[in-house]
JSON list of C-alpha atoms in Angstrom, two decimals:
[
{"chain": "J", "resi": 3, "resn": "UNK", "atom": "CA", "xyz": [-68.74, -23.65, -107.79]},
{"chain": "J", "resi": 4, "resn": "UNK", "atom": "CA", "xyz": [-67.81, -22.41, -104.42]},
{"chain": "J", "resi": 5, "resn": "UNK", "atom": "CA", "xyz": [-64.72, -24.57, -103.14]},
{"chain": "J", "resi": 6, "resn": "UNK", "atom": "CA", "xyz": [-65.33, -23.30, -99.01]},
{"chain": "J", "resi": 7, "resn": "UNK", "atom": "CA", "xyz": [-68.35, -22.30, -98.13]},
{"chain": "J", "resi": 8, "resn": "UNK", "atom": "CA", "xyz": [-69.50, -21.07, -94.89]},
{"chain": "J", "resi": 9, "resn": "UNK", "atom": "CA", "xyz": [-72.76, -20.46, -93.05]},
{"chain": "J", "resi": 10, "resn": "UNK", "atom": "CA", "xyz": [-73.87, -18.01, -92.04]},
{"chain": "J", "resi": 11, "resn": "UNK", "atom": "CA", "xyz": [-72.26, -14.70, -93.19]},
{"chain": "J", "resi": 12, "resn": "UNK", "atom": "CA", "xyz": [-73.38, -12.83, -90.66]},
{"chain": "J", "resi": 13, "resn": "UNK", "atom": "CA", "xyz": [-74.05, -13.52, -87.07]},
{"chain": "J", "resi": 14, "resn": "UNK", "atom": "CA", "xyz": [-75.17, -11.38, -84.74]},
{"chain": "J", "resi": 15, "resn": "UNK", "atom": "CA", "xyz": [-76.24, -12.30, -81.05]},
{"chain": "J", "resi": 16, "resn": "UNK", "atom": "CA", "xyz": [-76.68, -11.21, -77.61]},
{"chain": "J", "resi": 17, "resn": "UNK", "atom": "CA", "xyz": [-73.63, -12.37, -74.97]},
{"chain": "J", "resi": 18, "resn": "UNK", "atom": "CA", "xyz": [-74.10, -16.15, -73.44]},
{"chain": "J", "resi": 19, "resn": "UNK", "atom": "CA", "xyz": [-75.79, -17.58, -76.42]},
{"chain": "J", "resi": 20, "resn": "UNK", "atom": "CA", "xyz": [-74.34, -20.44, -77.63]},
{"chain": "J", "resi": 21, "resn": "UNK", "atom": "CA", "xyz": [-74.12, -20.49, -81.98]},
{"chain": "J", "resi": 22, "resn": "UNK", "atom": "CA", "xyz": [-72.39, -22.65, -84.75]},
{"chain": "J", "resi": 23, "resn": "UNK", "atom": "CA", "xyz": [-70.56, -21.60, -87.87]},
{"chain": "J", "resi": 24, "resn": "UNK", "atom": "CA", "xyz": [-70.67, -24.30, -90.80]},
{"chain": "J", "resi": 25, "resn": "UNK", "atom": "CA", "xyz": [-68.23, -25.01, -93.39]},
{"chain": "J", "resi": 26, "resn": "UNK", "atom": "CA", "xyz": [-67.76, -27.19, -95.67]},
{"chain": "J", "resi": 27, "resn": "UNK", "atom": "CA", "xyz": [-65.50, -27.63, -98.47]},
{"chain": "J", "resi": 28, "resn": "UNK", "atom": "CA", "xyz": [-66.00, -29.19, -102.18]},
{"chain": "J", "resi": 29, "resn": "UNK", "atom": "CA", "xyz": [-61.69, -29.56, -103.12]},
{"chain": "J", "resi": 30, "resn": "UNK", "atom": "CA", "xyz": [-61.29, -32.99, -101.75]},
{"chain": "J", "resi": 31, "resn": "UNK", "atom": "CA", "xyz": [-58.73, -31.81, -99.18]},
{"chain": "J", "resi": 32, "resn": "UNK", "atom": "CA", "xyz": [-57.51, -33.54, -95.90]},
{"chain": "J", "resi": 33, "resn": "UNK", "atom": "CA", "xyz": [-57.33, -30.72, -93.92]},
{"chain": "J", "resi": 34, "resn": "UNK", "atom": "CA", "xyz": [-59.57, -27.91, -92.63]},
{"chain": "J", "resi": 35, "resn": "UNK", "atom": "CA", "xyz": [-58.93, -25.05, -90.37]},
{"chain": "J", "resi": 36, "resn": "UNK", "atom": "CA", "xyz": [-60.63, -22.21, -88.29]},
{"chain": "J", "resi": 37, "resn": "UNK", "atom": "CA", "xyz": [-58.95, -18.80, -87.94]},
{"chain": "J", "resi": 38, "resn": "UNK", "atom": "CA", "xyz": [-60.02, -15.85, -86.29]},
{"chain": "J", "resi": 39, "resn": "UNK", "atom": "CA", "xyz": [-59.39, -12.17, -87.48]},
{"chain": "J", "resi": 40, "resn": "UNK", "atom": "CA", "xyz": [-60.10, -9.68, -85.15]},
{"chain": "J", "resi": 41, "resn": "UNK", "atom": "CA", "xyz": [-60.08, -5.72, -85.88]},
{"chain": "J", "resi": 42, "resn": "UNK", "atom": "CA", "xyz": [-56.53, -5.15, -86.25]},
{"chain": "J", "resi": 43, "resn": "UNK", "atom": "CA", "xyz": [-56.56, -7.62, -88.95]},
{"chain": "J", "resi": 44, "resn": "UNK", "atom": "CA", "xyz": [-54.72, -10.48, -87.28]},
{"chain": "J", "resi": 45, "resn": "UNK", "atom": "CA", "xyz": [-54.86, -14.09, -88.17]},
{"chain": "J", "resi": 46, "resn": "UNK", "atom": "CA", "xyz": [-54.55, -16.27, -86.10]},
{"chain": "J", "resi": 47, "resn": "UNK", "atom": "CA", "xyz": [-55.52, -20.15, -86.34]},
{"chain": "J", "resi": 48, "resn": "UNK", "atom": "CA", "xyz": [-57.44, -21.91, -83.65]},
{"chain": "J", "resi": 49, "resn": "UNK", "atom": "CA", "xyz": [-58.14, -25.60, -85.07]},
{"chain": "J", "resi": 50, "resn": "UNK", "atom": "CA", "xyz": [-57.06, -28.05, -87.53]},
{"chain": "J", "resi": 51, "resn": "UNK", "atom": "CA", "xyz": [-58.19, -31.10, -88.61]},
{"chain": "J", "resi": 52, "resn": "UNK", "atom": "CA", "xyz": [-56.91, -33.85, -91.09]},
{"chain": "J", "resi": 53, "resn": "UNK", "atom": "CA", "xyz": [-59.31, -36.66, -91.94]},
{"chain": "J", "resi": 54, "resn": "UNK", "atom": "CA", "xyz": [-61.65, -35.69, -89.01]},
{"chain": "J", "resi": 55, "resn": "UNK", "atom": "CA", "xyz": [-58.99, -35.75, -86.58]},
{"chain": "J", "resi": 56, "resn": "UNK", "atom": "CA", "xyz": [-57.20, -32.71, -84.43]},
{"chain": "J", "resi": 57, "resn": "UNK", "atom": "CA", "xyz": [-54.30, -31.96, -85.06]},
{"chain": "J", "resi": 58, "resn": "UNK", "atom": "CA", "xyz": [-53.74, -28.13, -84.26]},
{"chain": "J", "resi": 59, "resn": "UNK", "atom": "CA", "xyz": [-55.64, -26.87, -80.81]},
{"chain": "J", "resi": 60, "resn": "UNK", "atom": "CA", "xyz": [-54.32, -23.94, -80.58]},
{"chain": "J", "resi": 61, "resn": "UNK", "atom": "CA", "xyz": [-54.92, -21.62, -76.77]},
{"chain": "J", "resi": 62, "resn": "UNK", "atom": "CA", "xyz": [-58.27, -21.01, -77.36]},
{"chain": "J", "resi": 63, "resn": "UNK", "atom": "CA", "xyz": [-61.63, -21.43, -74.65]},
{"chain": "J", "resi": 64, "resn": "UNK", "atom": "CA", "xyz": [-62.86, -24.21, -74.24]},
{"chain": "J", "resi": 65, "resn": "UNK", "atom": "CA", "xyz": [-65.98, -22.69, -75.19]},
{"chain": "J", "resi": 66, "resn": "UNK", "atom": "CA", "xyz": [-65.02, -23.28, -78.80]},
{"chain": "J", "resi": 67, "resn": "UNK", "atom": "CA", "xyz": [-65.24, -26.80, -80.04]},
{"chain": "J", "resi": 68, "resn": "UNK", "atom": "CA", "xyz": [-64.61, -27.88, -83.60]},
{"chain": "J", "resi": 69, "resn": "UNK", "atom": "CA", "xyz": [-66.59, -30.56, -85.03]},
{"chain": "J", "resi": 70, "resn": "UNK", "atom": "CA", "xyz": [-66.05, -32.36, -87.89]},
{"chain": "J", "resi": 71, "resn": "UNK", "atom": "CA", "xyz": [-68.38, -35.59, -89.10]},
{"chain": "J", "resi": 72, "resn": "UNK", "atom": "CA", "xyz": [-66.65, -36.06, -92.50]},
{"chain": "J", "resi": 73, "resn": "UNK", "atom": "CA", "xyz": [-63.45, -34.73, -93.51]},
{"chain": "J", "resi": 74, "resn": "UNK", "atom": "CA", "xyz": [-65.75, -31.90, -96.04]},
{"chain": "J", "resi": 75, "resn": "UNK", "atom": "CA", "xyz": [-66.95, -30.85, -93.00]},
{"chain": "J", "resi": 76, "resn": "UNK", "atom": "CA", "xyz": [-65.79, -28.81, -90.27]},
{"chain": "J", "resi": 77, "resn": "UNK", "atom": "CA", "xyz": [-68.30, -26.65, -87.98]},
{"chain": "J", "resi": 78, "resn": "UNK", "atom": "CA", "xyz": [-67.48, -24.37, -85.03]},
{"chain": "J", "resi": 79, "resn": "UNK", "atom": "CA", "xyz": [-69.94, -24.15, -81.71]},
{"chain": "J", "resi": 80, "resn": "UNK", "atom": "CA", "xyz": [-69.28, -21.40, -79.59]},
{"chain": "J", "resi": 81, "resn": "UNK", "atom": "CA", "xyz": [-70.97, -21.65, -75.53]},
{"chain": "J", "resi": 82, "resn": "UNK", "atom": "CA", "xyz": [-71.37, -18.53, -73.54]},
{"chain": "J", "resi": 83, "resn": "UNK", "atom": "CA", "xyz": [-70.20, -15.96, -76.31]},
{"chain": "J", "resi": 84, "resn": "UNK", "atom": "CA", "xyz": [-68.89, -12.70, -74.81]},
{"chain": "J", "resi": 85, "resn": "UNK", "atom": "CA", "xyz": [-68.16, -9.42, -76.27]},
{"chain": "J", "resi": 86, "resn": "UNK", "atom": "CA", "xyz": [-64.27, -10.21, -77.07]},
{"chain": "J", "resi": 87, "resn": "UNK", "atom": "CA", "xyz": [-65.44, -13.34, -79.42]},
{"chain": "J", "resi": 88, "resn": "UNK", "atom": "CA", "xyz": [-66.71, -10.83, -81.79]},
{"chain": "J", "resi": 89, "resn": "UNK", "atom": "CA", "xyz": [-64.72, -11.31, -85.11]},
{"chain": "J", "resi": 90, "resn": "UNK", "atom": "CA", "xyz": [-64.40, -12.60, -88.09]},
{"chain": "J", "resi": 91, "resn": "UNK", "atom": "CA", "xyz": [-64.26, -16.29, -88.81]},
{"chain": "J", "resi": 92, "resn": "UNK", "atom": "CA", "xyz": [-62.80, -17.65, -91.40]},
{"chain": "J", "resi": 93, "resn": "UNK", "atom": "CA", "xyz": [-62.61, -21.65, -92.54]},
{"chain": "J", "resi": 94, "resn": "UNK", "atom": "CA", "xyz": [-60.27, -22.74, -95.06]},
{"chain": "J", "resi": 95, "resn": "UNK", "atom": "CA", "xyz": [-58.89, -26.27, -96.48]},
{"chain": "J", "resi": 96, "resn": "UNK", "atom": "CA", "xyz": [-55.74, -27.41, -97.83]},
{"chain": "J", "resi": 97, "resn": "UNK", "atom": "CA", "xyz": [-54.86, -30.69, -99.29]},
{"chain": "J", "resi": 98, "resn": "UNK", "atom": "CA", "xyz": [-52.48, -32.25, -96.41]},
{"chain": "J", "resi": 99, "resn": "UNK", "atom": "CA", "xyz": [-51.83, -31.49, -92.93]},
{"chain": "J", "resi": 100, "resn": "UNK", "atom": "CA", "xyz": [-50.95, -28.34, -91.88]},
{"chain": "J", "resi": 101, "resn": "UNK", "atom": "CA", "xyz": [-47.72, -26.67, -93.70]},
{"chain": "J", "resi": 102, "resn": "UNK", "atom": "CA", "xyz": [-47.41, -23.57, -95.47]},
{"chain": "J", "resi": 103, "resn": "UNK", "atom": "CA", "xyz": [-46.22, -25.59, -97.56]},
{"chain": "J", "resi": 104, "resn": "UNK", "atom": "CA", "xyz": [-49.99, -26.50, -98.95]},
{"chain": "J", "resi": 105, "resn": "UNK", "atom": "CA", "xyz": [-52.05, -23.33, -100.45]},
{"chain": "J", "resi": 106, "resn": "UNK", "atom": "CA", "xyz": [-55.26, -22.91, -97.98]},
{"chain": "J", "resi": 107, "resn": "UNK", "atom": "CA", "xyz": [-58.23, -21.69, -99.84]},
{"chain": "J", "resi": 108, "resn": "UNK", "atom": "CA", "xyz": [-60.21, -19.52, -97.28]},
{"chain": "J", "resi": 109, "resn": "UNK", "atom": "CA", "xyz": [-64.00, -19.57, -96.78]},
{"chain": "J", "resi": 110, "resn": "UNK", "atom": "CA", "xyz": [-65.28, -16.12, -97.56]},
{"chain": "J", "resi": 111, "resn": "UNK", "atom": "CA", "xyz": [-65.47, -15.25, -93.50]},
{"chain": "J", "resi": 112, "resn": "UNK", "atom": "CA", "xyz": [-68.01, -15.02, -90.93]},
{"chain": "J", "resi": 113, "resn": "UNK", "atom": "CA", "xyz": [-68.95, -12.01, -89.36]},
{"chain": "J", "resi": 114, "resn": "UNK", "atom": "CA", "xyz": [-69.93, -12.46, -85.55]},
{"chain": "J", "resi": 115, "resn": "UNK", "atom": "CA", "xyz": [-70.91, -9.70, -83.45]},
{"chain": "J", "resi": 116, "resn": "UNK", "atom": "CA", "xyz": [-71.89, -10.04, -80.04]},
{"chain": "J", "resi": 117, "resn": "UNK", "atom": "CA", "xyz": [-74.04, -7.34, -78.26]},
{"chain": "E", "resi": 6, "resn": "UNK", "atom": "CA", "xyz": [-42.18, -19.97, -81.17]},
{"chain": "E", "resi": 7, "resn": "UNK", "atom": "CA", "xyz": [-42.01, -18.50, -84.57]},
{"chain": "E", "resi": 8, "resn": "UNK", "atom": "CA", "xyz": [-42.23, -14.92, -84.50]},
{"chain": "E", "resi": 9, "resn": "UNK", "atom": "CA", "xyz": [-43.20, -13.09, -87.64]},
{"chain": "E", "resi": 10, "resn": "UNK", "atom": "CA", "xyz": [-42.86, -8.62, -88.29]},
{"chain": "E", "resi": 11, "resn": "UNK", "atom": "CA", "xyz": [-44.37, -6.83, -90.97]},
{"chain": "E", "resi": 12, "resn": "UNK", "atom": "CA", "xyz": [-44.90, -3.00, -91.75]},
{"chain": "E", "resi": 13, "resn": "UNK", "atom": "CA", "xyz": [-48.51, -2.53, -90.70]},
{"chain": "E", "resi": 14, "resn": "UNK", "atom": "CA", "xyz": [-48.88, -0.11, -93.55]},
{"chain": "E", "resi": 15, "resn": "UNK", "atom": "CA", "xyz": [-47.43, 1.17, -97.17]},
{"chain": "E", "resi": 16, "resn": "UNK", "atom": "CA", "xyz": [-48.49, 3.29, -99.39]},
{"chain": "E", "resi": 17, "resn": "UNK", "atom": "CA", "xyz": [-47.25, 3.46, -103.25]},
{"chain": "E", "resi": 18, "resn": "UNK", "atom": "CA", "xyz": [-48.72, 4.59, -106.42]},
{"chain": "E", "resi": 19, "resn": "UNK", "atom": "CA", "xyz": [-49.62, 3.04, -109.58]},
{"chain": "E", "resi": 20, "resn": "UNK", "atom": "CA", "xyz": [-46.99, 1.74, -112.01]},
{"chain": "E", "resi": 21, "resn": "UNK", "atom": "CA", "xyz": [-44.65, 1.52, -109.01]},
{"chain": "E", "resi": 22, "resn": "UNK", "atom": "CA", "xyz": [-42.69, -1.55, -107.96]},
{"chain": "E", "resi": 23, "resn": "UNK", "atom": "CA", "xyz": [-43.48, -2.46, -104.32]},
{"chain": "E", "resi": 24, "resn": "UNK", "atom": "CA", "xyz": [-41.69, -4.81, -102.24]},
{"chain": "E", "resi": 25, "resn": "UNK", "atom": "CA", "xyz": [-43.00, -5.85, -98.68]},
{"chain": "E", "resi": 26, "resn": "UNK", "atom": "CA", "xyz": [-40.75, -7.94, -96.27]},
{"chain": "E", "resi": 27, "resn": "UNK", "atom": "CA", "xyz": [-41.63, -10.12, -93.91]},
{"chain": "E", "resi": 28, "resn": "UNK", "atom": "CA", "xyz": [-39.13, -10.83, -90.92]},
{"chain": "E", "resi": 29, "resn": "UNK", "atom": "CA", "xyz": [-39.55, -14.38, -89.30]},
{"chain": "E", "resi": 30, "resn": "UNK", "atom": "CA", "xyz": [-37.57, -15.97, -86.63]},
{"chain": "E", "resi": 31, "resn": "UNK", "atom": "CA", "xyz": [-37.59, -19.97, -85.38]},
{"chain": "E", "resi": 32, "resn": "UNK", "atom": "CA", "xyz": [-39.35, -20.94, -88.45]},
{"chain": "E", "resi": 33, "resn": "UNK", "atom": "CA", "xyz": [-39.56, -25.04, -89.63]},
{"chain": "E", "resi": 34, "resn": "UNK", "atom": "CA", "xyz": [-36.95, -25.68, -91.15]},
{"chain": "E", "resi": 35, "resn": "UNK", "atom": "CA", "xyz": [-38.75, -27.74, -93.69]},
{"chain": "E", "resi": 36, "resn": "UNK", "atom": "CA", "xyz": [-41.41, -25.73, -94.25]},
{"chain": "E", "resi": 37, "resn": "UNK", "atom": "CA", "xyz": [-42.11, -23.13, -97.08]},
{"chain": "E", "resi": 38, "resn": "UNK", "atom": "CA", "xyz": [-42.99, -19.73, -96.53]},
{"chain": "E", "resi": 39, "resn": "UNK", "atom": "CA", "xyz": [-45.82, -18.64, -98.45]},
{"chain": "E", "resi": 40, "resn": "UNK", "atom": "CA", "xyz": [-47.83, -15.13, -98.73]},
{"chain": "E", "resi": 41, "resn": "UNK", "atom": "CA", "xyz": [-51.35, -14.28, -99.30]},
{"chain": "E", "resi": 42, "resn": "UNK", "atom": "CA", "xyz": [-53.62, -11.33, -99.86]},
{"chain": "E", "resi": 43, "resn": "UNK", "atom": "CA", "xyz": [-56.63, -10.71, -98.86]},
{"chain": "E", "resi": 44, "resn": "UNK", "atom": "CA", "xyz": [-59.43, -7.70, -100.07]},
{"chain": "E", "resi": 45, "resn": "UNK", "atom": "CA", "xyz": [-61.74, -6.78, -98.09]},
{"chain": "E", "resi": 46, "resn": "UNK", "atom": "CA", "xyz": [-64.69, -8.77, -97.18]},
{"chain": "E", "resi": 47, "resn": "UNK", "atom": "CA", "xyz": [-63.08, -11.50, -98.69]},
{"chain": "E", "resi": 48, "resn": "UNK", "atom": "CA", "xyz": [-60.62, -14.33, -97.25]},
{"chain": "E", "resi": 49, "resn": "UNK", "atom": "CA", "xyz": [-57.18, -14.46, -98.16]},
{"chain": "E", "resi": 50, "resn": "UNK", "atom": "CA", "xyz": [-55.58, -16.12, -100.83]},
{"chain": "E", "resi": 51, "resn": "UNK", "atom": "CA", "xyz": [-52.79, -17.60, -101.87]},
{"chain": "E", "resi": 52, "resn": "UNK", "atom": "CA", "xyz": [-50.23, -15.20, -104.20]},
{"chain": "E", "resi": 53, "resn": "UNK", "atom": "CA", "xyz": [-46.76, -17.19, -104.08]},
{"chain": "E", "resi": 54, "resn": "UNK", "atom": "CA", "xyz": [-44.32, -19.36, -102.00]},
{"chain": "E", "resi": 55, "resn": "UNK", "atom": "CA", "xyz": [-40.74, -20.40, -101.96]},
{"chain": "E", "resi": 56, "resn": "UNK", "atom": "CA", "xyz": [-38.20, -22.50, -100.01]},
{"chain": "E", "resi": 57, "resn": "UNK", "atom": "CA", "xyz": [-35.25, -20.08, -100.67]},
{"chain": "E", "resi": 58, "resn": "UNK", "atom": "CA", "xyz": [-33.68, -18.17, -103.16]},
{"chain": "E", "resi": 59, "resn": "UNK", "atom": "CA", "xyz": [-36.17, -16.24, -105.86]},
{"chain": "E", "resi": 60, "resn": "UNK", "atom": "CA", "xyz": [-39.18, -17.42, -106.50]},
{"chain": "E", "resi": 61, "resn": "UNK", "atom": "CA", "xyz": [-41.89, -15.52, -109.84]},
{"chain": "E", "resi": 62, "resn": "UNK", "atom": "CA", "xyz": [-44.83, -16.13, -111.20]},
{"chain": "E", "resi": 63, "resn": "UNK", "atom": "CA", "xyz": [-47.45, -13.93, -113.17]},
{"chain": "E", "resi": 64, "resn": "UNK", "atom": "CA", "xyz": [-48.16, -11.67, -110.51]},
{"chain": "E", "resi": 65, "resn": "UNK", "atom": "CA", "xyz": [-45.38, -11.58, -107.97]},
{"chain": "E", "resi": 66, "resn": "UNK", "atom": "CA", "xyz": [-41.69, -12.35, -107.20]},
{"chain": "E", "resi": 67, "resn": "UNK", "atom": "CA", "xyz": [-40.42, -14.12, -103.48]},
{"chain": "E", "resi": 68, "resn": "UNK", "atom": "CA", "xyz": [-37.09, -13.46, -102.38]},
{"chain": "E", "resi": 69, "resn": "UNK", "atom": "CA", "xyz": [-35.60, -15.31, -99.59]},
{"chain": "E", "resi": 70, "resn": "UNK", "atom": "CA", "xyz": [-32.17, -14.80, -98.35]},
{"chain": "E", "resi": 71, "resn": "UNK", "atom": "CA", "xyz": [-29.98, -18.19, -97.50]},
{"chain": "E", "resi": 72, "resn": "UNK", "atom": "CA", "xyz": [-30.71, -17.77, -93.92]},
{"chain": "E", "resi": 73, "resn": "UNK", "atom": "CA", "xyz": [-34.70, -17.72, -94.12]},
{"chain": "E", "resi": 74, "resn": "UNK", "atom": "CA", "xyz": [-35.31, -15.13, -91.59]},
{"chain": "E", "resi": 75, "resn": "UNK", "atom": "CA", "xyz": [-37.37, -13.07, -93.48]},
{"chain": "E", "resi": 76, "resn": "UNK", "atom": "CA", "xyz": [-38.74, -13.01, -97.40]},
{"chain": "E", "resi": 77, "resn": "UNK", "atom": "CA", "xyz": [-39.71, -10.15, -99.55]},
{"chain": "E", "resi": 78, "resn": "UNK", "atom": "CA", "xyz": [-42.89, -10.15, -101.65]},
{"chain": "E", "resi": 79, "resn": "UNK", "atom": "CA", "xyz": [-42.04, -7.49, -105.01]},
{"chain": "E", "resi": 80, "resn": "UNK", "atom": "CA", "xyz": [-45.65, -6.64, -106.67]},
{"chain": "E", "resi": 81, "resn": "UNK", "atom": "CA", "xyz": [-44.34, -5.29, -109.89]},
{"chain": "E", "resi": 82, "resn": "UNK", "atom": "CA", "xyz": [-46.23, -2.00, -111.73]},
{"chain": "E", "resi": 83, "resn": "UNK", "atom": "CA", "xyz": [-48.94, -2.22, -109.04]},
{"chain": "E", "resi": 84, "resn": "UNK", "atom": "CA", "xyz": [-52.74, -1.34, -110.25]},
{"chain": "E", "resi": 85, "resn": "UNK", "atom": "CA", "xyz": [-55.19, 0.08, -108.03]},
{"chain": "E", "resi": 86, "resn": "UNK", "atom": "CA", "xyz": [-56.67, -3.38, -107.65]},
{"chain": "E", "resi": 87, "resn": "UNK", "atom": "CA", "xyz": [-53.54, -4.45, -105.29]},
{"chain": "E", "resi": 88, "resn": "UNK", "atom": "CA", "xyz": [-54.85, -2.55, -102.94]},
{"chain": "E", "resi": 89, "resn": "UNK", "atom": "CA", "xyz": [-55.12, -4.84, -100.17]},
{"chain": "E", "resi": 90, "resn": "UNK", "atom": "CA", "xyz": [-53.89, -6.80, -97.14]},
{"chain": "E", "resi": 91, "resn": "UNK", "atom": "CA", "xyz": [-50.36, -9.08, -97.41]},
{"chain": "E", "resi": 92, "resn": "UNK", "atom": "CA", "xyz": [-50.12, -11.96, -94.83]},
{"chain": "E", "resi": 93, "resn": "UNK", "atom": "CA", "xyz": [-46.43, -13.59, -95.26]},
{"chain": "E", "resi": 94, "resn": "UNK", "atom": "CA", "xyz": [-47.32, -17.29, -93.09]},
{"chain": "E", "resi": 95, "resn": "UNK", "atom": "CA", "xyz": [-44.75, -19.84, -92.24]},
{"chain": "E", "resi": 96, "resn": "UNK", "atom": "CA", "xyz": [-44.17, -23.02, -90.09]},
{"chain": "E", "resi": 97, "resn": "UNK", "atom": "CA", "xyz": [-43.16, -22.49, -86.69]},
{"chain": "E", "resi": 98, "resn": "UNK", "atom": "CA", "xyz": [-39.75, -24.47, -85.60]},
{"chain": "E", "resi": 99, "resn": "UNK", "atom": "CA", "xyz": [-39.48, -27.81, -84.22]},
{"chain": "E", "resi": 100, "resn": "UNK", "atom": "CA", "xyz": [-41.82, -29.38, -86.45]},
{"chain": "E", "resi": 101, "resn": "UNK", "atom": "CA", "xyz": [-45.05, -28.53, -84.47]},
{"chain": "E", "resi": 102, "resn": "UNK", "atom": "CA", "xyz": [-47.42, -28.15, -87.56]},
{"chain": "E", "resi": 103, "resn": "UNK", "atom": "CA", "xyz": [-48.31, -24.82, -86.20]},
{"chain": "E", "resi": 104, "resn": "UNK", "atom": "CA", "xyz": [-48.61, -21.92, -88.72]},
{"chain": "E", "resi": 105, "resn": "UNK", "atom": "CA", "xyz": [-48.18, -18.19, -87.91]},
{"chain": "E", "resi": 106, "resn": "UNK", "atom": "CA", "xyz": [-49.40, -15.68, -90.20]},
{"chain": "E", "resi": 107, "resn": "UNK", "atom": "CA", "xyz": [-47.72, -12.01, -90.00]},
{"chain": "E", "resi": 108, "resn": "UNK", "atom": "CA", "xyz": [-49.92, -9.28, -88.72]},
{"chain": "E", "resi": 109, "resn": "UNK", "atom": "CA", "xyz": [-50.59, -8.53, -91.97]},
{"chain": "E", "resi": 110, "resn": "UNK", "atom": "CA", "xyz": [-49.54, -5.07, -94.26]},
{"chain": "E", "resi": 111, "resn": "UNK", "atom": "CA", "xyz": [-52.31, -3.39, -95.29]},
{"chain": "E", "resi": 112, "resn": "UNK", "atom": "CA", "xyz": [-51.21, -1.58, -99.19]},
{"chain": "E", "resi": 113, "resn": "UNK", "atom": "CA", "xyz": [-52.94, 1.57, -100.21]},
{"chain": "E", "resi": 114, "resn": "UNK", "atom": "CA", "xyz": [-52.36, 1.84, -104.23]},
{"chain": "E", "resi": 115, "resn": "UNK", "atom": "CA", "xyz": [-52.91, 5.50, -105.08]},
{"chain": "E", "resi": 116, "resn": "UNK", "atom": "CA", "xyz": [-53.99, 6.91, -108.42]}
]
């Protein structure tokens, strides 16, 4: 049984297309995030959400908007996509708000390339 | 804001011990600091965390000095397979709920 999931696993699209990247996760947890990883490998978070409600926005566009209509579900719409949102796009859950304190389990990562 | 350094690279060869160290600044006070590794293609995943002090279980030890401004993850008799990327991630300071991963140190396990 796959505890995150994501959809799709691969993305590619042309610049100023809007898309969405669905997760959802089977563990029961409160929380969900979205990271980015670009091609140096960096991490970096961008949203969280505990019981369907933001807590983490981190400085991202607001051409990114988190959704999340039950608290197994978080999706990611991107507007406009340029070049420099190419990445990789990871979800991943943990079972109370966000702390390192509470293991994440990471979705296995969406690629997005935009052409 | 929290500000995490790691070594973007190491190399080491099998059978050796390996210890990577993360240096963190402003962390939560409150908060553990935790690592994960991540292969390729895949997303990370959790390996180990502690508050302070040492920290082991089956596949790695944690040590963090009293003043918490850095940890260092020891891989003992590395394989080939822990070849991979180490993230150390911690809390940032004043109680924000952000997390900061490290840039990440990418291990190259040679035979």
């Amino acid at each position: 049984d796959t505890a995150v999931s994501q959809t799709p696993k691969y993305l590619v699209t042309q610049m100023g297309n809007d898309k969405s990247i669905k997760c959802e996760q089977n563990l029961g947890h409160d929380t969900m995030y979205w990271y980015k990883q670009d091609s140096k490998k960096f991490l970096k978070i961008m949203f969280s959400y505990n019981n369907k409600e933001l807590i983490i926005n981190e400085t991202v566009p607001n051409r990114f908007s988190p959704k999340s209509p039950d608290k197994a579900h978080l999706n990611l719409h991107i507007n406009s996509l340029e070049l420099g949102d190419s990445a990789v796009y990871f979800c991943a859950s943990s079972q109370a708000a966000a702390s390192a304190a509470y293991e994440q389990y990471f979705g296995p990562g969406t690629r997005l390339t935009v052409t | 804001l929290a500000k995490t350094t790691q070594p973007i690279s190491m190399d080491s060869y099998e059978g050796q011990e390996v210890n990577i160290t993360c240096s963190h600044n402003n962390i939560a006070t409150n908060d553990y600091i935790t690592w994960y590794q991540q292969f390729p293609s895949q997303g990370p995943r959790f390996i180990i965390q502690g508050y302070k002090t040492k920290v082991t279980n089956e596949v790695a030890s944690l040590f963090i000095p009293a003043d918490r401004k850095s940890s260092t993850l020891s891989l003992p008799r590395v394989s080939l397979s822990d070849t991979a990327v180490y993230y150390c991630l911690v809390g940032d300071s004043g109680n924000t709920g952000k997390l900061i991963f490290g840039q990440g140190t990418t291990l190259q396990v040679k035979p």
